Amino acid sequence: MSITVTRDWLNRRHRTLHMTIRDIDCATFDVAQTIELFQRWKVSLFSFFAGGYITTYPTNLPWQRMAPGLNGRDLCGEIIDAARKAGIITFPMIDLGEIPLEVAERNPDWVGRKADGSFYMKTDGIATACPLGGYIRECSIELLRELTGRYEIDGIKWGGASYGGVPGVCHCEHCRQRFAQDTGGSLPDKRSPEYEEWRYGILRETVRYLAEAVHQCAPIPVMGNLVWRLGRGQEVDDLCRSQDFVQVEVQTRTWNIQDDDSPASWDRFSTPIETTRYVSNLTRRPPWVVASTFLAWPWRRVAVPHAEQKLYLAQIAANGGSPMANLTTGSPLQHPDPRSFSAIEELYNFMADHAGVYDGDVSAARVAIVYDADSAALARRQNRLERGFLIEIQGAEDALDRAHIPYDLIPSAGLATADSRRYACLVLPAAEALSDEACAAVERLAACGVGVVALGAPATRDAAGSLRPSPLLALLGAGTIGDPQPFLRSSPHLGPSQAYLKHDGRHPIVAGIECPLIAVAGYWHPVTPKAGMAIPVRRGAAFRLFPEGLSRADQPDPDEPMALVRDEPTVRTVYYPFQWGYALSRVSHPDNDLLLTNAVQWAARDDVAAQLKGLSDVRLSLRATPGRLHCHLVNTTGRRRYLTEFAPVSDFTVRLACAKPPRAVRQASSGAALPFDWSSGWAAIHVPRLVDYDVLSLELA
Ligand SMILES: [Zn+2]
């Protein structure tokens, strides 16, 4: 049983840092000046290396590698002491996954083994620990006892490597016996789906084991770290359940470890929004969301430019997380490139000056995008995670962001217990393997008046990926669904020909789309509409592309339904039986955005909480504290990554839903009371200027 540790500060939003202390940083680390700097930055909590890779105090444990530069110095104790005097919370961090080779040779049953019995090596002189071996199991307890015996500690953070694991199959004796006991079989040569599932079970067990180990040593909170992104497995859900606190990384700006011909890929700039919204919905406490201050990866020594760093961290602050800046190479005073530090100082000072905006706040979004882990897993197994799954869910995020419709990102597993008053509309992008329980929950919520917008082939894939009838189709007004068909075809007779969507120009879901044709790409599903469904969008005939003098449709419009709309006094649903997100990514036309944002607005009966015209690169999120509504605005205007300057926007109007006229509206950066008009449940607030990140706070009547 895990213990839940309660402390007042656990529920607060923090301004946080992590310091990677290397062995060579220990001798010259200036604790007093570092803590003074943190006070100037208004850091409220930080973590730092205490044990594992290296130990930053004089340990008595024979297996623990002490930092060579330490020379008897108790750096860990000095840091804890100085931080406590300054009122800053500290989390010593332990990363136990790596064993020095001489220790590994003395204790070979701690080490991950290849099939030939040799050690898995992390790097020269350092072996990789097996999660079932004594290094991670028994040594973790010894290290915790030593640390909690020496110091009064606020909490312990486990580095992700502590959960162990080798890159292939571990053939050590622990794994061999345990695999046989759990599955009745013997270890495979290569990772198989069965082995992956078993290994995931061991990971979960290790995460729980290390959390309980901390609680058994001292009544202090434990936090686990994870490198996780949307579309990966459900590790983050498990971590959120078993730890007092969760840290998740959004720090990868480029992924370029192999210096070869493969292109460097960029993470989406809005990854902090996505991750923070998802994880803060899973946890009871604000998660720490980590962004590096340096160029990741592999350039640890050059800083992210000021503007990029500030807006990256601001997206965490604006969405319910505690921003954490990941420093490298010791104290920031030892860092070779301090250029991103002013961004931390500015943002954390802003957060500290307006603590009432952040502490105890909750999302006030009225729209939720449903993330279905089973559908992600199916897409991963079929090698179409990016093209078949993420492109739909992230397309929906981007379109709602550009339209400034605040949304939450929620796990489908939470639908069963969701309160029907919480959201006005659910969006189901690529939820192809949605469970029957989740479908039943969507039906229940829809019957209570929650609008539903579904894309693609929702809930219709079985574990092998084949189409099956789903209870959700009936809710969406479809009788049957058929195999996917391409919009762009090529035939010997016509050459390539492209189909369009065509619409009636009357229904609210096509409002603002001036041309009767909409450019589209990817695949569509034939569906049979049930009686009484409105079909405002259909498939138009394919146009021959070449030769240009013959570029026309040779056939009449086939008119298959491309939007099924159910409009009843209580139930409102919109179903697009085609790859909306894929089409958006290919065409990138505002009409493609409008198909989704209009549908959400209509299905939510205009209960979308916020409206802002234009300024599509201003990211809006809406949060609430008792008696107050906070509209966070992050201005990411600017085309080139890295962003190197802010592009201020001026004189615009934000409309926010509030039942009665607010008592006052204040802009956090200036402290100014802003003029507003109020009518029919909406306050229209005039914002004179937005530079980078700001908050409009409404005092509600
Ligand atoms: Zn093993």
PDB file of N, CA and C and ligand atoms in Angstrom, residues 109-113 129-133 166 169-176 195 198, ligand 1:
ATOM      1  N   ASP A 109      25.037 -10.310 -10.153  1.00  0.00           N
ATOM      2  CA  ASP A 109      23.582 -10.547 -10.251  1.00  0.00           C
ATOM      3  C   ASP A 109      22.755  -9.256 -10.137  1.00  0.00           C
ATOM      4  N   TRP A 110      23.417  -8.099 -10.071  1.00  0.00           N
ATOM      5  CA  TRP A 110      22.696  -6.814 -10.114  1.00  0.00           C
ATOM      6  C   TRP A 110      22.539  -6.310 -11.552  1.00  0.00           C
ATOM      7  N   VAL A 111      23.260  -6.948 -12.469  1.00  0.00           N
ATOM      8  CA  VAL A 111      23.467  -6.353 -13.796  1.00  0.00           C
ATOM      9  C   VAL A 111      22.571  -6.989 -14.852  1.00  0.00           C
ATOM     10  N   GLY A 112      22.085  -6.173 -15.815  1.00  0.00           N
ATOM     11  CA  GLY A 112      21.355  -6.691 -16.971  1.00  0.00           C
ATOM     12  C   GLY A 112      22.296  -7.505 -17.847  1.00  0.00           C
ATOM     13  N   ARG A 113      21.826  -8.688 -18.305  1.00  0.00           N
ATOM     14  CA  ARG A 113      22.703  -9.595 -19.054  1.00  0.00           C
ATOM     15  C   ARG A 113      22.180  -9.854 -20.459  1.00  0.00           C
ATOM     16  N   ALA A 129      21.792  -1.590 -14.854  1.00  0.00           N
ATOM     17  CA  ALA A 129      21.196  -2.418 -13.801  1.00  0.00           C
ATOM     18  C   ALA A 129      19.924  -3.099 -14.307  1.00  0.00           C
ATOM     19  N   CYS A 130      19.669  -4.307 -13.787  1.00  0.00           N
ATOM     20  CA  CYS A 130      18.388  -4.973 -14.047  1.00  0.00           C
ATOM     21  C   CYS A 130      17.401  -4.512 -12.973  1.00  0.00           C
ATOM     22  N   PRO A 131      16.152  -4.182 -13.357  1.00  0.00           N
ATOM     23  CA  PRO A 131      15.193  -3.702 -12.355  1.00  0.00           C
ATOM     24  C   PRO A 131      14.885  -4.731 -11.262  1.00  0.00           C
ATOM     25  N   LEU A 132      15.142  -6.012 -11.524  1.00  0.00           N
ATOM     26  CA  LEU A 132      14.868  -7.035 -10.510  1.00  0.00           C
ATOM     27  C   LEU A 132      16.095  -7.335  -9.658  1.00  0.00           C
ATOM     28  N   GLY A 133      17.235  -6.746  -9.984  1.00  0.00           N
ATOM     29  CA  GLY A 133      18.486  -7.036  -9.275  1.00  0.00           C
ATOM     30  C   GLY A 133      18.616  -6.228  -7.985  1.00  0.00           C
ATOM     31  N   VAL A 166      17.108  -2.691 -19.844  1.00  0.00           N
ATOM     32  CA  VAL A 166      18.182  -2.812 -20.836  1.00  0.00           C
ATOM     33  C   VAL A 166      17.567  -2.627 -22.215  1.00  0.00           C
ATOM     34  N   VAL A 169      16.582  -7.854 -24.509  1.00  0.00           N
ATOM     35  CA  VAL A 169      15.992  -8.762 -23.524  1.00  0.00           C
ATOM     36  C   VAL A 169      17.030  -8.994 -22.430  1.00  0.00           C
ATOM     37  N   CYS A 170      16.611  -8.912 -21.157  1.00  0.00           N
ATOM     38  CA  CYS A 170      17.545  -9.179 -20.063  1.00  0.00           C
ATOM     39  C   CYS A 170      17.508 -10.680 -19.755  1.00  0.00           C
ATOM     40  N   HIS A 171      18.680 -11.322 -19.840  1.00  0.00           N
ATOM     41  CA  HIS A 171      18.764 -12.768 -19.623  1.00  0.00           C
ATOM     42  C   HIS A 171      19.346 -13.096 -18.252  1.00  0.00           C
ATOM     43  N   CYS A 172      19.277 -12.148 -17.299  1.00  0.00           N
ATOM     44  CA  CYS A 172      19.841 -12.434 -15.979  1.00  0.00           C
ATOM     45  C   CYS A 172      18.982 -13.494 -15.279  1.00  0.00           C
ATOM     46  N   GLU A 173      19.517 -14.039 -14.203  1.00  0.00           N
ATOM     47  CA  GLU A 173      18.838 -15.140 -13.515  1.00  0.00           C
ATOM     48  C   GLU A 173      17.490 -14.671 -12.930  1.00  0.00           C
ATOM     49  N   HIS A 174      17.457 -13.437 -12.387  1.00  0.00           N
ATOM     50  CA  HIS A 174      16.180 -12.921 -11.840  1.00  0.00           C
ATOM     51  C   HIS A 174      15.120 -12.905 -12.920  1.00  0.00           C
ATOM     52  N   CYS A 175      15.486 -12.379 -14.092  1.00  0.00           N
ATOM     53  CA  CYS A 175      14.504 -12.245 -15.175  1.00  0.00           C
ATOM     54  C   CYS A 175      14.084 -13.628 -15.689  1.00  0.00           C
ATOM     55  N   ARG A 176      15.067 -14.536 -15.796  1.00  0.00           N
ATOM     56  CA  ARG A 176      14.748 -15.870 -16.315  1.00  0.00           C
ATOM     57  C   ARG A 176      13.701 -16.545 -15.412  1.00  0.00           C
ATOM     58  N   TYR A 195       6.889 -10.276 -24.356  1.00  0.00           N
ATOM     59  CA  TYR A 195       7.977  -9.802 -23.500  1.00  0.00           C
ATOM     60  C   TYR A 195       7.766  -8.335 -23.137  1.00  0.00           C
ATOM     61  N   TRP A 198       5.210  -8.063 -20.456  1.00  0.00           N
ATOM     62  CA  TRP A 198       5.770  -8.511 -19.178  1.00  0.00           C
ATOM     63  C   TRP A 198       6.707  -7.432 -18.609  1.00  0.00           C
TER      64      TRP A 198
HETATM   65 ZN    ZN B   1      17.262  -9.027 -15.520  1.00  0.00          ZN
END
